[in-house]
Structure formats: structure tokens, C-alpha cells
PDB file of C-alpha atoms in Angstrom:
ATOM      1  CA  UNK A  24     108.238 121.738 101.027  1.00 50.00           C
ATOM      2  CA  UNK A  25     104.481 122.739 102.291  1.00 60.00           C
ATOM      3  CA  UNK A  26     103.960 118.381 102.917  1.00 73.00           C
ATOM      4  CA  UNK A  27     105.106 116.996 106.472  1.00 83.00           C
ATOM      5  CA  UNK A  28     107.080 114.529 106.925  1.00 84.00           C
ATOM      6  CA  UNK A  29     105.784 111.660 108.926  1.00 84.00           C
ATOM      7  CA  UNK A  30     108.911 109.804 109.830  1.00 87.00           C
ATOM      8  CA  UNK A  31     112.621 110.191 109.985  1.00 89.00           C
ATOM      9  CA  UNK A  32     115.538 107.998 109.964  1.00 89.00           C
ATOM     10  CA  UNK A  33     118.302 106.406 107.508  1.00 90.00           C
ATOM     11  CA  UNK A  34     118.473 103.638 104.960  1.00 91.00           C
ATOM     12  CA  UNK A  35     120.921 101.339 106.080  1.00 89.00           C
ATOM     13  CA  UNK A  36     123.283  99.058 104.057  1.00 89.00           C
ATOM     14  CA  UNK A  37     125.980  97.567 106.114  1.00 83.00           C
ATOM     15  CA  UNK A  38     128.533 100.726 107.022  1.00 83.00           C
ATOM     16  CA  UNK A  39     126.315 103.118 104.948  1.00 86.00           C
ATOM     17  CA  UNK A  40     123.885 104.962 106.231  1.00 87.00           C
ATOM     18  CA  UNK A  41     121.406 107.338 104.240  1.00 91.00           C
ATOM     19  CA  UNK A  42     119.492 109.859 106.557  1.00 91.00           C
ATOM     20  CA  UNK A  43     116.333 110.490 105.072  1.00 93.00           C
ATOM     21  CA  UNK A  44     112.735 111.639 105.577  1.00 92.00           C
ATOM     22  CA  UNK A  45     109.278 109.683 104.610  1.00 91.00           C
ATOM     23  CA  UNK A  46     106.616 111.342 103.565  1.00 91.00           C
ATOM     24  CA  UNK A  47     103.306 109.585 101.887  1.00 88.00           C
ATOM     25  CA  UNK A  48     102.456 109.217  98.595  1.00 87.00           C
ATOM     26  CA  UNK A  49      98.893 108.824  99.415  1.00 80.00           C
ATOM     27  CA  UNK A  50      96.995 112.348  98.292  1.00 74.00           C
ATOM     28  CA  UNK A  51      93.669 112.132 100.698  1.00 69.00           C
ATOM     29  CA  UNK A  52      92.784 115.557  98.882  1.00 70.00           C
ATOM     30  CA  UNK A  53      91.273 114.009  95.489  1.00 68.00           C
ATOM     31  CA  UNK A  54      88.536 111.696  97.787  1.00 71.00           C
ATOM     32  CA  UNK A  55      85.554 113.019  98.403  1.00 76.00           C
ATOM     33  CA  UNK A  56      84.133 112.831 102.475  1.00 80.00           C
ATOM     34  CA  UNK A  57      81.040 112.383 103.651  1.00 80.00           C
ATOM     35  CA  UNK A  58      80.117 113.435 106.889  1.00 82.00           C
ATOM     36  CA  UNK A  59      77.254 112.081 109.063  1.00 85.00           C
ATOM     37  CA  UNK A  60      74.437 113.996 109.895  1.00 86.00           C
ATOM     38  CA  UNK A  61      71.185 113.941 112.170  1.00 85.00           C
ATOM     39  CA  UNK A  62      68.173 113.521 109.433  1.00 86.00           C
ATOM     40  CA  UNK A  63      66.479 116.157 111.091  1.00 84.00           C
ATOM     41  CA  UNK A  64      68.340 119.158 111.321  1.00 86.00           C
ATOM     42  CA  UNK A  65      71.122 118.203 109.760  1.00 83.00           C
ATOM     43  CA  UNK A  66      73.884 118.821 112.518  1.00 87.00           C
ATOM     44  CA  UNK A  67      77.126 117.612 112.267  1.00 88.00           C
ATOM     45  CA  UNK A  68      76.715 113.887 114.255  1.00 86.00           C
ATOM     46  CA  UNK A  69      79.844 114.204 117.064  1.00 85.00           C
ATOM     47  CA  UNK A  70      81.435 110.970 118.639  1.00 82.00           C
ATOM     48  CA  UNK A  71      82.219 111.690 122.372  1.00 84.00           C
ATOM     49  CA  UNK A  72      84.830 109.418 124.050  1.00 87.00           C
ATOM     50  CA  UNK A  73      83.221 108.942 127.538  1.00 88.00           C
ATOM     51  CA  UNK A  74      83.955 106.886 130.606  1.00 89.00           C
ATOM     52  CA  UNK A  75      81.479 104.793 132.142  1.00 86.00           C
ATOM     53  CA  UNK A  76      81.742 106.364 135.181  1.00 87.00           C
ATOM     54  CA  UNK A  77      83.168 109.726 134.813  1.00 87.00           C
ATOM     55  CA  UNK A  78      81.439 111.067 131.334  1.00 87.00           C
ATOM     56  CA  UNK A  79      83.029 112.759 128.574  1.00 87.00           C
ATOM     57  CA  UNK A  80      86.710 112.885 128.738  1.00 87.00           C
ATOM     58  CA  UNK A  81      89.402 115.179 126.962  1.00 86.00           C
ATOM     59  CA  UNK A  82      92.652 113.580 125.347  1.00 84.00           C
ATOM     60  CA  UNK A  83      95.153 113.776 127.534  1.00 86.00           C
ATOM     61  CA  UNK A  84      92.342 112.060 130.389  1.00 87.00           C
ATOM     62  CA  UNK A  85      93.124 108.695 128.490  1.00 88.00           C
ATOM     63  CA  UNK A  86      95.971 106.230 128.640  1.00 86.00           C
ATOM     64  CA  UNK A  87      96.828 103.312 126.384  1.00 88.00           C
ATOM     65  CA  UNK A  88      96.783  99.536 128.121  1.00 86.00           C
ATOM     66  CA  UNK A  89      96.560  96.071 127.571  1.00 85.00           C
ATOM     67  CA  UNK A  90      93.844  93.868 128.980  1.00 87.00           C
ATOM     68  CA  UNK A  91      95.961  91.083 130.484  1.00 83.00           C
ATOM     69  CA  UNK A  92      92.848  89.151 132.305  1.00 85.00           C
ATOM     70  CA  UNK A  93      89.408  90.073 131.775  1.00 89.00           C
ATOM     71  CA  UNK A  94      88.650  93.878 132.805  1.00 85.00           C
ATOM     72  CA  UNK A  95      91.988  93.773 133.903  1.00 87.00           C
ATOM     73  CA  UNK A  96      94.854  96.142 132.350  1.00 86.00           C
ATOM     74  CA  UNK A  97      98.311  97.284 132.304  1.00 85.00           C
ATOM     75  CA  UNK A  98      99.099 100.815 131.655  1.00 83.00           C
ATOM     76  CA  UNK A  99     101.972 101.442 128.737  1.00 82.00           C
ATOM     77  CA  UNK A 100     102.895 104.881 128.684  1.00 78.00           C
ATOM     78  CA  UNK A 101     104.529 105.762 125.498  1.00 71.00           C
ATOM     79  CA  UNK A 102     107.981 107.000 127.178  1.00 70.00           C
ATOM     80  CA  UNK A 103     108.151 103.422 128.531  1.00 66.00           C
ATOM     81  CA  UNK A 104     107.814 101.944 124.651  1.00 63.00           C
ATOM     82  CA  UNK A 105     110.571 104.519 123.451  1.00 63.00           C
ATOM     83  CA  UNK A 106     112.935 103.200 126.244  1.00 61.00           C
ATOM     84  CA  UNK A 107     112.643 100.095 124.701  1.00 60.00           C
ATOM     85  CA  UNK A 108     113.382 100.841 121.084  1.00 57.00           C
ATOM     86  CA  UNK A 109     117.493 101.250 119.927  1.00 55.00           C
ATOM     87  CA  UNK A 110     118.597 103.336 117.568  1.00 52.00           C
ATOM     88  CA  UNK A 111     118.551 100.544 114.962  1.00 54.00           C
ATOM     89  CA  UNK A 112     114.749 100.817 115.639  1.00 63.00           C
ATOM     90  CA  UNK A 113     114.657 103.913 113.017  1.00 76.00           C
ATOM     91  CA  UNK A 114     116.803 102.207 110.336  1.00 86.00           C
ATOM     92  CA  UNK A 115     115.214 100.865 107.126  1.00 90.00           C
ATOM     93  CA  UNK A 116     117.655  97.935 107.200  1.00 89.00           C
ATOM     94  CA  UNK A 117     118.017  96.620 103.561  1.00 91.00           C
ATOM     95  CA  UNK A 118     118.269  92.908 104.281  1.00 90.00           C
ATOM     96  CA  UNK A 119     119.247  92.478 100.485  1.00 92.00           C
ATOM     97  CA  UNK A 120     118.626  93.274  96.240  1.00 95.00           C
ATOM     98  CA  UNK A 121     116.469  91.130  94.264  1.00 94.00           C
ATOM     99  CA  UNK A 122     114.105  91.703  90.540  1.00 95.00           C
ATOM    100  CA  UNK A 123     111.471  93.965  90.631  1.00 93.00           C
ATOM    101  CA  UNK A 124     109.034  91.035  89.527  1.00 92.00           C
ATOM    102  CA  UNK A 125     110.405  88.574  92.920  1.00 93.00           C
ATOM    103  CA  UNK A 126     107.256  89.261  94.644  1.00 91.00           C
ATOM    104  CA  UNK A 127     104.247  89.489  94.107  1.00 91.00           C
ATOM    105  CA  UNK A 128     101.552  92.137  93.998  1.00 90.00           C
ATOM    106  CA  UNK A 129      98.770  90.259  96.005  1.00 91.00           C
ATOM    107  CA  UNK A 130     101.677  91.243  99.040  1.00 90.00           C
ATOM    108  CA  UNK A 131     101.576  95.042  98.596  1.00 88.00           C
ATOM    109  CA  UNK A 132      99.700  96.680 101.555  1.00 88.00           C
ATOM    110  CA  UNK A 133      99.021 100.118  99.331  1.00 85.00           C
ATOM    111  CA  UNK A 134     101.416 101.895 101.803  1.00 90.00           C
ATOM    112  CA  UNK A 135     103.604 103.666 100.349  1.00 93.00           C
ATOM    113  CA  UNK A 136     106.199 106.446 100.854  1.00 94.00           C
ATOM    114  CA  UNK A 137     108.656 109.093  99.005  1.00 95.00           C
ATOM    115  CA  UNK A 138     111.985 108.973 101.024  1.00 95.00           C
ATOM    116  CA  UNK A 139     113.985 112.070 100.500  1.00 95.00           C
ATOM    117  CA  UNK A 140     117.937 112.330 101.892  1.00 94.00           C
ATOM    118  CA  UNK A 141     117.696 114.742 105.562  1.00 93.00           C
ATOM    119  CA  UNK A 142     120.592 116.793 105.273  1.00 89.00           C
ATOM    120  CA  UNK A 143     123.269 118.154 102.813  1.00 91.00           C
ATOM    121  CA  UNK A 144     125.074 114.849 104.475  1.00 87.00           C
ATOM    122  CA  UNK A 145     122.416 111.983 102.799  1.00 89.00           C
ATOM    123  CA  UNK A 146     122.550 113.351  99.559  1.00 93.00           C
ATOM    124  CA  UNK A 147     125.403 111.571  98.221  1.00 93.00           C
ATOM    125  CA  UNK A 148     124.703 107.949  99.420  1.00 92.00           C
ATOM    126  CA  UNK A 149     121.187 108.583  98.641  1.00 94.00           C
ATOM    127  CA  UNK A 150     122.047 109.296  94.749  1.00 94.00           C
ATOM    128  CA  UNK A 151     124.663 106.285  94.443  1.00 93.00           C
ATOM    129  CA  UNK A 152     122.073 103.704  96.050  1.00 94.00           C
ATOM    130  CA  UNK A 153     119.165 105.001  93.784  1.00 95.00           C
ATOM    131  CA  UNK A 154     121.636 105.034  90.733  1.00 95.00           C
ATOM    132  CA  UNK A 155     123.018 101.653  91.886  1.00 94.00           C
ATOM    133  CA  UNK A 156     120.014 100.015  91.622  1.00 94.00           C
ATOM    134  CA  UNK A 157     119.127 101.443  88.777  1.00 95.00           C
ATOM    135  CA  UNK A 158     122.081 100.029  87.292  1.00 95.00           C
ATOM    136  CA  UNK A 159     121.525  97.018  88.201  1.00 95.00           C
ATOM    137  CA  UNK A 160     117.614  96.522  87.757  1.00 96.00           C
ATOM    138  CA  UNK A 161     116.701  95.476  91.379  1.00 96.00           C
ATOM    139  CA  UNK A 162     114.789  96.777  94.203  1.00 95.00           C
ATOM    140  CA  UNK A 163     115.938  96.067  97.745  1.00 94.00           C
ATOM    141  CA  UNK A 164     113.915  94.005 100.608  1.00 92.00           C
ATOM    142  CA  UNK A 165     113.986  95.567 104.025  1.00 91.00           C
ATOM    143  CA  UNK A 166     112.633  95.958 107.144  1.00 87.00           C
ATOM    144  CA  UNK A 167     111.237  99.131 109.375  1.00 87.00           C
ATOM    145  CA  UNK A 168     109.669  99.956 112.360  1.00 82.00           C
ATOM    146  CA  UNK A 169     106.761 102.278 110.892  1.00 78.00           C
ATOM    147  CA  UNK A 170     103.268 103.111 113.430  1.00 70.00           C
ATOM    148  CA  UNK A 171     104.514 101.541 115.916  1.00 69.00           C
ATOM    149  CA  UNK A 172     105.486  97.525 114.405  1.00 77.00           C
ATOM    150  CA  UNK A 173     107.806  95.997 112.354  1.00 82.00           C
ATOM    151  CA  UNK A 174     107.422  96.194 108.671  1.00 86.00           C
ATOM    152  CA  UNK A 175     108.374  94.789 105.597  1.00 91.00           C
ATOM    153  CA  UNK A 176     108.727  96.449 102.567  1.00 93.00           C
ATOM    154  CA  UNK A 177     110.165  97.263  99.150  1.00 95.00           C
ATOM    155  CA  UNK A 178     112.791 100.018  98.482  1.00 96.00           C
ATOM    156  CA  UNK A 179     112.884 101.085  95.052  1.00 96.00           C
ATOM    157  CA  UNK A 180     114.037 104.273  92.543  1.00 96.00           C
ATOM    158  CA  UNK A 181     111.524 106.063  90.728  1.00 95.00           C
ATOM    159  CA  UNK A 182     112.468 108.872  88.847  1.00 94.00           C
ATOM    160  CA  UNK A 183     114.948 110.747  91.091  1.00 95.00           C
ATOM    161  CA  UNK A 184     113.055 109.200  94.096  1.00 96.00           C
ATOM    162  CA  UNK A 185     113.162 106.462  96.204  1.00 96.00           C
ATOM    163  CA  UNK A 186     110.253 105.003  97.177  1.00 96.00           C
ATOM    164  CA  UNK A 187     109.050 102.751  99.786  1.00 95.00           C
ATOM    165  CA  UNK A 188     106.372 100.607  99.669  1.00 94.00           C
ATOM    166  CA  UNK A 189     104.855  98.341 103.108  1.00 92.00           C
ATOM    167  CA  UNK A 190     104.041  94.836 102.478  1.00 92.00           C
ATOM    168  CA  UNK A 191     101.853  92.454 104.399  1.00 90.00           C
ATOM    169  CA  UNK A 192     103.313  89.320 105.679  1.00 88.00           C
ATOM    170  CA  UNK A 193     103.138  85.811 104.299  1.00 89.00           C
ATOM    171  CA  UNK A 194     100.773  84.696 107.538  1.00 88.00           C
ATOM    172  CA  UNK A 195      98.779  87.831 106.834  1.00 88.00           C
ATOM    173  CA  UNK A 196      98.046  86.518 103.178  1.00 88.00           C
ATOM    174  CA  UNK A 197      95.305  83.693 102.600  1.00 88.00           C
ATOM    175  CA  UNK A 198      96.611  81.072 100.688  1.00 88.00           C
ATOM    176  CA  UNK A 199      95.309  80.021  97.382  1.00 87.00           C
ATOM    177  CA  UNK A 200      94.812  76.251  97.954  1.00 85.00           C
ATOM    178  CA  UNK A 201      91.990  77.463 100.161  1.00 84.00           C
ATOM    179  CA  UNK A 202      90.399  78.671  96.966  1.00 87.00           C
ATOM    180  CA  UNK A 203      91.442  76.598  94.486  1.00 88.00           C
ATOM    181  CA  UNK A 204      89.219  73.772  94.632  1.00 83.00           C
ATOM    182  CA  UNK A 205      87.017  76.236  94.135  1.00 85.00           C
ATOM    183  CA  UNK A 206      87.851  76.299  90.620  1.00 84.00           C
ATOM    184  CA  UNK A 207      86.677  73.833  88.029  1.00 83.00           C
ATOM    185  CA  UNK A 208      88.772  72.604  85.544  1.00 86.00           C
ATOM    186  CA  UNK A 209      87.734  72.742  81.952  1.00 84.00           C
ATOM    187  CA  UNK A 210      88.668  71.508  78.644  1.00 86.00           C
ATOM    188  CA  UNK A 211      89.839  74.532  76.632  1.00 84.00           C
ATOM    189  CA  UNK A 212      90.002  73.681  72.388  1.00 86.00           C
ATOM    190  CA  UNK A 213      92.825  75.482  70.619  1.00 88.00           C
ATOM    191  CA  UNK A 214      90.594  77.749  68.699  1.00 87.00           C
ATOM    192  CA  UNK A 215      88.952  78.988  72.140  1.00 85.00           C
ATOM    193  CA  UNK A 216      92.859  79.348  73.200  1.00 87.00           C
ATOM    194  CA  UNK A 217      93.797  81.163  69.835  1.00 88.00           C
ATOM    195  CA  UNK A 218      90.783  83.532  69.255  1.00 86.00           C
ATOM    196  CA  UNK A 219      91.668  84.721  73.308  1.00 87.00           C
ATOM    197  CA  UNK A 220      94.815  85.098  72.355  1.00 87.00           C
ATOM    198  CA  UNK A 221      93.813  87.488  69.385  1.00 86.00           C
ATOM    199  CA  UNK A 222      91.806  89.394  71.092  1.00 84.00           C
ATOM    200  CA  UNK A 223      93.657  89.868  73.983  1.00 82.00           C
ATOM    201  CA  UNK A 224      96.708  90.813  71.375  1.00 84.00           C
ATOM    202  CA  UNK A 225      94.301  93.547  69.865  1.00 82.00           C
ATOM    203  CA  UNK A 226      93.199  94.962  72.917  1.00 80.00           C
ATOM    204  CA  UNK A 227      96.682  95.562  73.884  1.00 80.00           C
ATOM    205  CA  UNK A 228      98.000  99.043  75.006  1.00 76.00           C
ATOM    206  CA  UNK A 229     101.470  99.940  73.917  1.00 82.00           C
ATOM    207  CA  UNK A 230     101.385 103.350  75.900  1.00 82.00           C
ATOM    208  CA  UNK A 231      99.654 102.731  78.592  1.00 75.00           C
ATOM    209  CA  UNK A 232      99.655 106.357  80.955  1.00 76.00           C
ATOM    210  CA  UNK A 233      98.110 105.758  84.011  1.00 70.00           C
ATOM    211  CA  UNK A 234      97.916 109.482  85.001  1.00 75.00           C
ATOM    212  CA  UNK A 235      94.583 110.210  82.309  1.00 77.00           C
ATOM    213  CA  UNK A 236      92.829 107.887  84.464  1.00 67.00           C
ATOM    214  CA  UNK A 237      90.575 109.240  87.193  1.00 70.00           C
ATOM    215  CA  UNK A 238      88.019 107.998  89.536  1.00 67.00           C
ATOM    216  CA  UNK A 239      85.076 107.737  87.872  1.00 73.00           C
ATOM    217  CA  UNK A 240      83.040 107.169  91.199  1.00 70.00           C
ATOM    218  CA  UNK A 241      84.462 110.767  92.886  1.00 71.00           C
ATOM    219  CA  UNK A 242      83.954 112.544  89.627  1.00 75.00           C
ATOM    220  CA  UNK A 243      79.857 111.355  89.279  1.00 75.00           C
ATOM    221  CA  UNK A 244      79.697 111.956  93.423  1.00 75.00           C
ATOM    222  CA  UNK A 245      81.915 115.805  92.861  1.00 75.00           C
ATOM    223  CA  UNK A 246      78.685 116.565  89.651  1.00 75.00           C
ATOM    224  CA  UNK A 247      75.720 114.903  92.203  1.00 74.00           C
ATOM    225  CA  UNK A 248      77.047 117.380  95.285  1.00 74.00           C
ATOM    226  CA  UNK A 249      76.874 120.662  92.758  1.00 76.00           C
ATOM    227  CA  UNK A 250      73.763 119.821  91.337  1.00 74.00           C
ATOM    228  CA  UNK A 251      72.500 119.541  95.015  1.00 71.00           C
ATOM    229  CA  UNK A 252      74.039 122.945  95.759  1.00 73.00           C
ATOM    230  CA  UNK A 253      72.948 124.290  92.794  1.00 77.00           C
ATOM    231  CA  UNK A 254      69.128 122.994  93.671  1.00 77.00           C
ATOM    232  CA  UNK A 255      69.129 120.739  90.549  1.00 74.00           C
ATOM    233  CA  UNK A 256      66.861 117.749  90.261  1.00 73.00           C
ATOM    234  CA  UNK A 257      69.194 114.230  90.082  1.00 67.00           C
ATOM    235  CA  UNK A 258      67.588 112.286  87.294  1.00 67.00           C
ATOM    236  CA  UNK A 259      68.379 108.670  86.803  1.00 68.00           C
ATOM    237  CA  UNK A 260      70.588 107.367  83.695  1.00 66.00           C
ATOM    238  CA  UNK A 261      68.593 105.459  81.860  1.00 70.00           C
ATOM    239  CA  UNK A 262      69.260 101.650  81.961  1.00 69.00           C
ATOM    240  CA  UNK A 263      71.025 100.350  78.656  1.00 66.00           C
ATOM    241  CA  UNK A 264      70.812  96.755  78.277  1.00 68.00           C
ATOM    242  CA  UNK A 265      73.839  94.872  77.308  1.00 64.00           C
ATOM    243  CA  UNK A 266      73.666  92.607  74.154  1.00 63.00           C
ATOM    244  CA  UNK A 267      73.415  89.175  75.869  1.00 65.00           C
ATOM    245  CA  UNK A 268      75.706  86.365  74.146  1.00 58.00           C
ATOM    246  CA  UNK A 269      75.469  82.988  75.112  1.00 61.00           C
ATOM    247  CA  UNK A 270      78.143  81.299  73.095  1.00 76.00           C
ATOM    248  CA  UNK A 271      81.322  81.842  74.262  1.00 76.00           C
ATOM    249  CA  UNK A 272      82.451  81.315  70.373  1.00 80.00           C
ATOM    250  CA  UNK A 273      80.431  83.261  68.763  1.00 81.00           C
ATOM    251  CA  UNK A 274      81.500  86.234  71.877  1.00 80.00           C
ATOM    252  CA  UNK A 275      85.167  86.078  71.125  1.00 80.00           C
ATOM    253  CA  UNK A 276      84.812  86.159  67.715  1.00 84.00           C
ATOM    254  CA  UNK A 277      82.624  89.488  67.498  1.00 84.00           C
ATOM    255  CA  UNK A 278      84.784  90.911  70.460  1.00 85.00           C
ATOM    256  CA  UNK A 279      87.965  90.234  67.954  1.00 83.00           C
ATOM    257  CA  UNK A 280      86.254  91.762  64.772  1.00 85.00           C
ATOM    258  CA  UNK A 281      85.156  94.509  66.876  1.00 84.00           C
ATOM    259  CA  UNK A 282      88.622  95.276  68.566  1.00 83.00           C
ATOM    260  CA  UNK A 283      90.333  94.815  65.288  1.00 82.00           C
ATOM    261  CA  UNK A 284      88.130  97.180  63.529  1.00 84.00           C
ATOM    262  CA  UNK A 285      88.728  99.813  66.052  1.00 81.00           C
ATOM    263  CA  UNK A 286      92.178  99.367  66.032  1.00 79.00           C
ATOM    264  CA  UNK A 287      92.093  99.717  62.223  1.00 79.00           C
ATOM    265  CA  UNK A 288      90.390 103.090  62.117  1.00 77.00           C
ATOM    266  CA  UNK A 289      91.901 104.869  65.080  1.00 66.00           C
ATOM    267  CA  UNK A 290      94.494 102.504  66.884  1.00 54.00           C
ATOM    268  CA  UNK A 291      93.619 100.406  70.268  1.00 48.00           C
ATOM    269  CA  UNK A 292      90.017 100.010  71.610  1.00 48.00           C
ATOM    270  CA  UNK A 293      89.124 102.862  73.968  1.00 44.00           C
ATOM    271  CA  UNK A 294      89.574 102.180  77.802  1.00 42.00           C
ATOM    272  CA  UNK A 295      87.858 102.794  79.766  1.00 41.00           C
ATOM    273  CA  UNK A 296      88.079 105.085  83.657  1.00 39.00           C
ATOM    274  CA  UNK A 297      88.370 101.299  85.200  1.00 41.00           C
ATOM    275  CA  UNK A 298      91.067 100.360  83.216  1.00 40.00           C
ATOM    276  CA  UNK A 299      88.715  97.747  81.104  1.00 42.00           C
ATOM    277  CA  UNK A 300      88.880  97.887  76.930  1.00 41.00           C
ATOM    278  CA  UNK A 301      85.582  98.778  75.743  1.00 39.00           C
ATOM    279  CA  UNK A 302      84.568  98.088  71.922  1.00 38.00           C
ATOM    280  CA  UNK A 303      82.867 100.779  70.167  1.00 38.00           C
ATOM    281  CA  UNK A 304      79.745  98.956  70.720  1.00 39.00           C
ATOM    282  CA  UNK A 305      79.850  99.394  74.842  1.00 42.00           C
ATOM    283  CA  UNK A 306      76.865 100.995  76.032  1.00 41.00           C
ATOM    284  CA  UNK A 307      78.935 103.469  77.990  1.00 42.00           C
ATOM    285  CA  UNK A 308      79.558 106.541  76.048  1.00 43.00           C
ATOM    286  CA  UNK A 309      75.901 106.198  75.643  1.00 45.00           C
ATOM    287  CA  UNK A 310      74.891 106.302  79.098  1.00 46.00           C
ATOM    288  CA  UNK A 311      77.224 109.438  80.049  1.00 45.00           C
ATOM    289  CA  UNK A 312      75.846 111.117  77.138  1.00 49.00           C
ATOM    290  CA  UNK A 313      71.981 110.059  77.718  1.00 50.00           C
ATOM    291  CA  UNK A 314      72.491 110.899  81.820  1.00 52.00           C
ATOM    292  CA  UNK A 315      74.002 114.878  80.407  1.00 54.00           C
ATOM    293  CA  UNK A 316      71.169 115.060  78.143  1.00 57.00           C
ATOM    294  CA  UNK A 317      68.523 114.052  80.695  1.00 55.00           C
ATOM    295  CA  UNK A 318      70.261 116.491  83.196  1.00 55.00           C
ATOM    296  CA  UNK A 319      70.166 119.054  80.641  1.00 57.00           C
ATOM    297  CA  UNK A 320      66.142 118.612  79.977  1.00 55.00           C
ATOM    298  CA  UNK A 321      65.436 119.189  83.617  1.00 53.00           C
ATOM    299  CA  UNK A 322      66.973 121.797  84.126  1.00 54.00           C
ATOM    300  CA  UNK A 323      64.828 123.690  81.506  1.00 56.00           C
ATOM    301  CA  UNK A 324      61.749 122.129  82.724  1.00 51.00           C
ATOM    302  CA  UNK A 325      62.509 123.777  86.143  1.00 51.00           C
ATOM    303  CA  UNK A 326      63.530 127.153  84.160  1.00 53.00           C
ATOM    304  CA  UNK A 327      60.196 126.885  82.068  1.00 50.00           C
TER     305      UNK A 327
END
């Protein structure tokens, strides 16, 4: 396997242990970078790490510490953390099973890891706890030291896979009585309630596939950076107002006949890149195709 791993250890449940390697899920290569560069010559900017007093240093000229009193530190060398860690340290320590729906989302820090067995030796035990808990439709709650702290997280199968995923902790999570008074209660009438319902009912996706879904953002940026190489002029979409509705009636009601009458002539409502429903009537197929067209003009202008 080309990837790296980026930790090793074992999945522990009481006497069993699983050996097994992490590596993440997260694929950096679909985002597109920027760099930063000096407006007038365009040179790469650089970020030097320097010392007040001695100038520029290399990496192994600096040390990690801990400022105990002001401008006053400890040194902790990283030998000196690793004495202090046991071999439990490495163990994803299932603390126990619950349902896949126990906690959650807002908890999910959007870490998350494939954990394959290390060694002919894991590759029993790993099978039997991913089939196990596929068996029995729960996920298990553990705990792992990952970048250097403790961490909670969710074990899980996927596939042939287990997967790990970090989660922040309750005190890291703002609670929602700090927002709720926020929130003004209103008087909803039953045909508010049922035409919502309706609509939300016919905007419903049965199959939902999250892979044809891309980032609609990095695909505009990935078409601006080759017209730039390719010396093209960036023109401006032009601005499509939306139909402005005041009553919130009179919007459900065309937003059901709308997403019903899609639904009758070619299933569900199209989605769109950001996951929203759009009615045939959304201005957004229009703007792509107006922005290709208006691309497409100026480049024969320049060719004329």
C-alpha cells in the first residue's frame, strides 16, 4: 500500500487484542492550495523561524517547553514524554458497544481513520470484532492517545473496514441553552405543519449516493486557475435574481406543486452540489450555463 500509516497499535477488548495500523481517511489531494506571493514579483513568500537574538534557526536548533512564569520555561524533550507513556498508551481501549445513532453528530471532530489488522496475527480478531458488530448493529466507544492527547472516539465497520472516527469532548462543545433563547417561539397552524410536511415528503431522496457529489467551490477555483494559464479573460456570471415571496403560504404551496411536478415527470427534484433540492425553477442551471456562454463569447472576441 503506496499510503503511510500514521499510527500503530491494537484495539483492545478485555483479553483481546487486535494489532492494527491507522491511516487517514482524509484525501488532502482533491483541495486546491494557494500559496502566498509578493505582489511584485511574484516570489514564493517564505516564513523563517528566527530567534530574537540569534537569527534564523534550522530544526533541530529548537526545543519544545512550557512557559511556567512569565518568559520563564521548562524544556520537555520528547524522550522524556515517551518515558512517561505505558504500553496501554497505544491501545484503542473499547470502553463499551452502544447504537450507531447514541451520539450525536454536532460531537464528531471530522477526524477520522481506516484501521487495518498489522500482521498475519490481527487478522482474525480483527474480522470477528468487525463481523460482531455488525451482527449486532452497534459501534463501540473508546479511548486513544492520538498527536500526542487523549482521545475519544467511535469504532465502527464499514464495508470490510473498521473505521475510527475522533470526537470532541462534552466541555469542548457549547451548549445549546446558550442559544436557545435566542430562538422565538411561534405559533405554527396545521396547514403550515402539513404543507412542510408534503414538501419535505416530495423532496425526499430514496437513493441518496454521496460519492456524485463534488465540491463545487474547488471545481469553479480548478476552471478560474486554467483560464488564467491559458491567458483567458474571467468574466463575471451574470446576477439572476431570485423570485422574492413574501408569504410563507403561498411559498410552500408553489415549492410543493413545483417538487411534485418534478417528481411526476422524472422522479425527485434535482440536488444540488450542496446537497440542497432545487425545483426546476432555481436559477442555477441558468447561471452555470449563462457564466459557459459568456466564457465562450470572450474567448472569440480575443480570437477575433
Amino acid at each position: 500500500m503506496a499510503a503511510r500509516a500514521t499510527w500503530k497499535g491494537f484495539i483492545k477488548l478485555s483479553l483481546v487484542s487486535v494489532p492494527v495500523r491507522a491511516f487517514t481517511a482524509h484525501d488532502s489531494g482533491s483541495e486546491v492550495r494557494l500559496n502566498q506571493l509578493h505582489s511584485g514579483c511574484n516570489a514564493r513568500v517564505k516564513y523563517l523561524k528566527q530567534c530574537p537574538e540569534h537569527g534564523e534557526l534550522a530544526a533541530n536548533d529548537i526545543v519544545s517547553g512550557y512557559e511556567y512564569s512569565k518568559d520563564q520555561y521548562v524544556v520537555i524533550d520528547p524522550a522524556e514524554i515517551s518515558k512517561l507513556r505505558q504500553q496501554s498508551d497505544k491501545a484503542i481501549a473499547i470502553e463499551g458497544f452502544i447504537a450507531p445513532d447514541t451520539i450525536d453528530a454536532i460531537y464528531q471532530a471530522g477526524k477520522t481513520y481506516y484501521l487495518l489488522p498489522d500482521g498475519v496475527a490481527g487478522n482474525k480478531p480483527y474480522a470477528l470484532l468487525r463481523e460482531g458488530m455488525k451482527k449486532g448493529q452497534v459501534v463501540a466507544f473508546t479511548q486513544v492517545i492520538f498527536s500526542g492527547r487523549e482521545q475519544l472516539a467511535v469504532l465502527r465497520p464499514l464495508g470490510d473496514l473498521l473505521v475510527l472516527s475522533v470526537l470532541q469532548y462534552a466541555a469542548e462543545i457549547k451548549k445549546t441553552d446558550e442559544f436557545t433563547a435566542e430562538v422565538p417561539r411561534e405559533a405554527l397552524g396545521k396547514e403550515e405543519l402539513a404543507l412542510a410536511s408534503t414538501l419535505i415528503d416530495a423532496t425526499r431522496v430514496k437513493d441518496f449516493d454521496l460519492g456524485k457529489y463534488t465540491d463545487r467551490y474547488v471545481d469553479k477555483m480548478k476552471q478560474l486557475i486554467q483560464l488564467k494559464i491559458d491567458g483567458q479573460e474571467v468574466v463575471a456570471a451574470p446576477q439572476v435574481e431570485e423570485p422574492k415571496i413574501v408569504n410563507l403560504m403561498e411559498a410552500l404551496k408553489r415549492s410543493v406543486a413545483e417538487a411534485q411536478a418534478a417528481a411526476a415527470t422524472g422522479g425527485a427534484p434535482a440536488v444540488g452540489g450542496d446537497g440542497k433540492k432545487m425545483a426546476p425553477s432555481d436559477p442555477e442551471p441558468r447561471r452555470v450555463a449563462q457564466e459557459r456562454d459568456a466564457q465562450k463569447a470572450s474567448r472569440k472576441r480575443k480570437s477575433g
